PDB file of C-alpha atoms in Angstrom:
ATOM      1  CA  UNK C 172      83.386-157.704 105.523  1.00  0.00           C
ATOM      2  CA  UNK C 173      85.491-160.937 106.313  1.00  0.00           C
ATOM      3  CA  UNK C 174      87.687-160.394 109.443  1.00  0.00           C
ATOM      4  CA  UNK C 175      91.072-159.398 107.212  1.00  0.00           C
ATOM      5  CA  UNK C 176      89.786-156.442 105.416  1.00  0.00           C
ATOM      6  CA  UNK C 177      87.448-155.525 108.934  1.00  0.00           C
ATOM      7  CA  UNK C 178      90.341-155.505 110.824  1.00  0.00           C
ATOM      8  CA  UNK C 179      93.096-153.716 107.692  1.00  0.00           C
ATOM      9  CA  UNK C 180      89.436-150.975 107.248  1.00  0.00           C
ATOM     10  CA  UNK C 181      89.979-150.624 111.187  1.00  0.00           C
ATOM     11  CA  UNK C 182      93.838-150.167 111.408  1.00  0.00           C
ATOM     12  CA  UNK C 183      93.222-147.920 108.879  1.00  0.00           C
ATOM     13  CA  UNK C 184      90.450-145.391 110.189  1.00  0.00           C
ATOM     14  CA  UNK C 185      90.882-146.313 113.921  1.00  0.00           C
ATOM     15  CA  UNK C 186      94.584-146.795 114.459  1.00  0.00           C
ATOM     16  CA  UNK C 187      94.113-145.142 118.159  1.00  0.00           C
ATOM     17  CA  UNK C 188      91.947-148.012 119.191  1.00  0.00           C
ATOM     18  CA  UNK C 189      92.656-150.948 116.460  1.00  0.00           C
ATOM     19  CA  UNK C 190      94.908-153.384 118.344  1.00  0.00           C
ATOM     20  CA  UNK C 191      97.719-155.008 116.164  1.00  0.00           C
ATOM     21  CA  UNK C 192      98.305-158.364 117.076  1.00  0.00           C
ATOM     22  CA  UNK C 193     101.717-158.462 116.768  1.00  0.00           C
ATOM     23  CA  UNK C 194     102.589-156.384 119.150  1.00  0.00           C
ATOM     24  CA  UNK C 195     100.960-158.302 121.879  1.00  0.00           C
ATOM     25  CA  UNK C 196      98.227-157.442 124.697  1.00  0.00           C
ATOM     26  CA  UNK C 197      99.802-153.970 125.991  1.00  0.00           C
ATOM     27  CA  UNK C 198      97.332-154.409 129.371  1.00  0.00           C
ATOM     28  CA  UNK C 199      97.195-156.241 132.387  1.00  0.00           C
ATOM     29  CA  UNK C 200      95.934-159.702 131.195  1.00  0.00           C
ATOM     30  CA  UNK C 201      94.591-160.213 134.628  1.00  0.00           C
ATOM     31  CA  UNK C 202      92.544-157.085 134.882  1.00  0.00           C
ATOM     32  CA  UNK C 203      88.576-157.247 134.846  1.00  0.00           C
ATOM     33  CA  UNK C 204      88.887-160.640 135.510  1.00  0.00           C
ATOM     34  CA  UNK C 205      88.826-162.522 139.629  1.00  0.00           C
ATOM     35  CA  UNK C 206      89.519-166.220 138.831  1.00  0.00           C
ATOM     36  CA  UNK C 207      91.715-166.654 135.333  1.00  0.00           C
ATOM     37  CA  UNK C 208      93.980-169.327 135.243  1.00  0.00           C
ATOM     38  CA  UNK C 209      97.357-168.297 134.283  1.00  0.00           C
ATOM     39  CA  UNK C 210      98.602-170.076 130.913  1.00  0.00           C
ATOM     40  CA  UNK C 211     101.541-172.030 131.869  1.00  0.00           C
ATOM     41  CA  UNK C 212     104.083-174.337 128.867  1.00  0.00           C
ATOM     42  CA  UNK C 213     103.757-177.665 130.182  1.00  0.00           C
ATOM     43  CA  UNK C 214     105.984-178.946 127.759  1.00  0.00           C
ATOM     44  CA  UNK C 215     110.029-177.591 128.676  1.00  0.00           C
ATOM     45  CA  UNK C 216     111.620-176.419 125.864  1.00  0.00           C
ATOM     46  CA  UNK C 217     114.327-179.821 126.452  1.00  0.00           C
ATOM     47  CA  UNK C 218     111.716-181.351 125.536  1.00  0.00           C
ATOM     48  CA  UNK C 219     110.481-179.723 123.074  1.00  0.00           C
ATOM     49  CA  UNK C 220     114.207-179.997 121.364  1.00  0.00           C
ATOM     50  CA  UNK C 221     114.431-183.771 122.008  1.00  0.00           C
ATOM     51  CA  UNK C 222     110.968-184.096 120.411  1.00  0.00           C
ATOM     52  CA  UNK C 223     112.571-182.093 117.374  1.00  0.00           C
ATOM     53  CA  UNK C 224     109.045-179.821 118.038  1.00  0.00           C
ATOM     54  CA  UNK C 225     108.744-177.432 115.514  1.00  0.00           C
ATOM     55  CA  UNK C 226     109.018-173.898 115.586  1.00  0.00           C
ATOM     56  CA  UNK C 227     105.540-173.842 113.562  1.00  0.00           C
ATOM     57  CA  UNK C 228     103.658-176.001 117.235  1.00  0.00           C
ATOM     58  CA  UNK C 229     105.568-174.575 120.044  1.00  0.00           C
ATOM     59  CA  UNK C 230     103.100-172.845 121.963  1.00  0.00           C
ATOM     60  CA  UNK C 231     100.762-174.113 124.982  1.00  0.00           C
ATOM     61  CA  UNK C 232      99.221-176.829 123.321  1.00  0.00           C
ATOM     62  CA  UNK C 233     103.086-178.812 122.674  1.00  0.00           C
ATOM     63  CA  UNK C 234     102.722-181.245 125.169  1.00  0.00           C
ATOM     64  CA  UNK C 235      99.244-182.593 123.485  1.00  0.00           C
ATOM     65  CA  UNK C 236     101.137-182.287 120.009  1.00  0.00           C
ATOM     66  CA  UNK C 237     103.696-184.224 121.359  1.00  0.00           C
ATOM     67  CA  UNK C 238     101.778-187.103 123.278  1.00  0.00           C
ATOM     68  CA  UNK C 239     100.021-187.501 119.733  1.00  0.00           C
ATOM     69  CA  UNK C 240     103.226-187.985 118.119  1.00  0.00           C
ATOM     70  CA  UNK C 241     104.291-190.843 120.494  1.00  0.00           C
ATOM     71  CA  UNK C 242     101.138-192.666 119.843  1.00  0.00           C
ATOM     72  CA  UNK C 243     101.596-191.771 116.026  1.00  0.00           C
ATOM     73  CA  UNK C 244     104.928-193.450 116.245  1.00  0.00           C
ATOM     74  CA  UNK C 245     103.856-196.511 118.638  1.00  0.00           C
ATOM     75  CA  UNK C 246     101.026-197.249 116.517  1.00  0.00           C
ATOM     76  CA  UNK C 247     101.694-197.159 112.863  1.00  0.00           C
ATOM     77  CA  UNK C 248     100.020-198.696 110.855  1.00  0.00           C
ATOM     78  CA  UNK C 249      96.769-198.781 112.818  1.00  0.00           C
ATOM     79  CA  UNK C 250      97.049-194.541 113.859  1.00  0.00           C
ATOM     80  CA  UNK C 251      93.471-194.356 113.222  1.00  0.00           C
ATOM     81  CA  UNK C 252      94.239-195.960 116.971  1.00  0.00           C
ATOM     82  CA  UNK C 253      95.233-191.991 117.878  1.00  0.00           C
ATOM     83  CA  UNK C 254      92.256-189.952 117.495  1.00  0.00           C
ATOM     84  CA  UNK C 255      92.041-189.409 121.046  1.00  0.00           C
ATOM     85  CA  UNK C 256      95.097-188.022 120.830  1.00  0.00           C
ATOM     86  CA  UNK C 257      94.296-185.867 118.081  1.00  0.00           C
ATOM     87  CA  UNK C 258      90.731-185.153 119.700  1.00  0.00           C
ATOM     88  CA  UNK C 259      92.557-183.202 122.308  1.00  0.00           C
ATOM     89  CA  UNK C 260      95.378-181.372 120.322  1.00  0.00           C
ATOM     90  CA  UNK C 261      92.233-179.741 117.904  1.00  0.00           C
ATOM     91  CA  UNK C 262      90.461-179.044 120.728  1.00  0.00           C
ATOM     92  CA  UNK C 263      93.511-177.564 122.668  1.00  0.00           C
ATOM     93  CA  UNK C 264      94.336-175.478 119.613  1.00  0.00           C
ATOM     94  CA  UNK C 265      90.871-174.161 119.500  1.00  0.00           C
ATOM     95  CA  UNK C 266      90.489-172.959 122.994  1.00  0.00           C
ATOM     96  CA  UNK C 267      94.356-171.079 122.060  1.00  0.00           C
ATOM     97  CA  UNK C 268      92.270-169.545 119.152  1.00  0.00           C
ATOM     98  CA  UNK C 269      89.629-168.805 121.783  1.00  0.00           C
ATOM     99  CA  UNK C 270      91.416-166.899 123.890  1.00  0.00           C
ATOM    100  CA  UNK C 271      93.227-165.061 121.684  1.00  0.00           C
ATOM    101  CA  UNK C 272      90.263-163.933 119.813  1.00  0.00           C
ATOM    102  CA  UNK C 273      89.023-162.789 123.287  1.00  0.00           C
ATOM    103  CA  UNK C 274      92.203-160.987 124.399  1.00  0.00           C
ATOM    104  CA  UNK C 275      92.101-159.620 121.129  1.00  0.00           C
ATOM    105  CA  UNK C 276      88.528-158.618 121.631  1.00  0.00           C
ATOM    106  CA  UNK C 277      89.446-156.912 125.416  1.00  0.00           C
ATOM    107  CA  UNK C 278      92.839-155.092 124.563  1.00  0.00           C
ATOM    108  CA  UNK C 279      90.337-153.414 121.811  1.00  0.00           C
ATOM    109  CA  UNK C 280      87.439-152.636 124.500  1.00  0.00           C
ATOM    110  CA  UNK C 281      89.957-151.303 126.893  1.00  0.00           C
ATOM    111  CA  UNK C 282      91.282-149.352 124.173  1.00  0.00           C
ATOM    112  CA  UNK C 283      88.441-147.534 123.623  1.00  0.00           C
ATOM    113  CA  UNK C 284      87.255-147.174 127.153  1.00  0.00           C
ATOM    114  CA  UNK C 285      90.744-145.135 127.738  1.00  0.00           C
ATOM    115  CA  UNK C 286      89.634-142.962 124.995  1.00  0.00           C
ATOM    116  CA  UNK C 287      86.226-142.270 125.880  1.00  0.00           C
ATOM    117  CA  UNK C 288      87.572-141.736 129.493  1.00  0.00           C
ATOM    118  CA  UNK C 289      90.242-139.357 128.114  1.00  0.00           C
ATOM    119  CA  UNK C 290      87.854-137.685 125.826  1.00  0.00           C
ATOM    120  CA  UNK C 291      85.841-137.531 129.178  1.00  0.00           C
ATOM    121  CA  UNK C 292      88.325-135.618 131.297  1.00  0.00           C
ATOM    122  CA  UNK C 293      89.310-133.395 128.483  1.00  0.00           C
ATOM    123  CA  UNK C 294      85.912-132.117 128.345  1.00  0.00           C
ATOM    124  CA  UNK C 295      86.066-131.881 131.652  1.00  0.00           C
ATOM    125  CA  UNK C 296      88.955-129.518 131.708  1.00  0.00           C
ATOM    126  CA  UNK C 297      87.215-127.176 129.187  1.00  0.00           C
ATOM    127  CA  UNK C 298      84.156-126.356 131.459  1.00  0.00           C
ATOM    128  CA  UNK C 299      86.197-125.594 134.074  1.00  0.00           C
TER     129      UNK C 299
END
């Protein structure tokens, strides 16, 4: 099954253990990690506004996008000179996508774990 169909199936049949990404992360993002770096927005709101960064580009990779656009403006019509900036921006987007996937899967596993612990406690209470 494709990713979208699989997620829709899980939302319908396993709603209690399937995270809904637009709701955000409900668990502590550092739970289970000893040395996970905290994500920090490098570009400030003033920089984003002055560079006219569109809303869909205002993420953790916005500073790379700004560098790419500066290089692009300086090197027109030889924009192939900005390959390094494009590569860095795409690498940043890919790393962010992988982090998003990992956060989703971690959230799902924590929900399954919480459900399993609750079922175990309920079973112990019935036995007593």
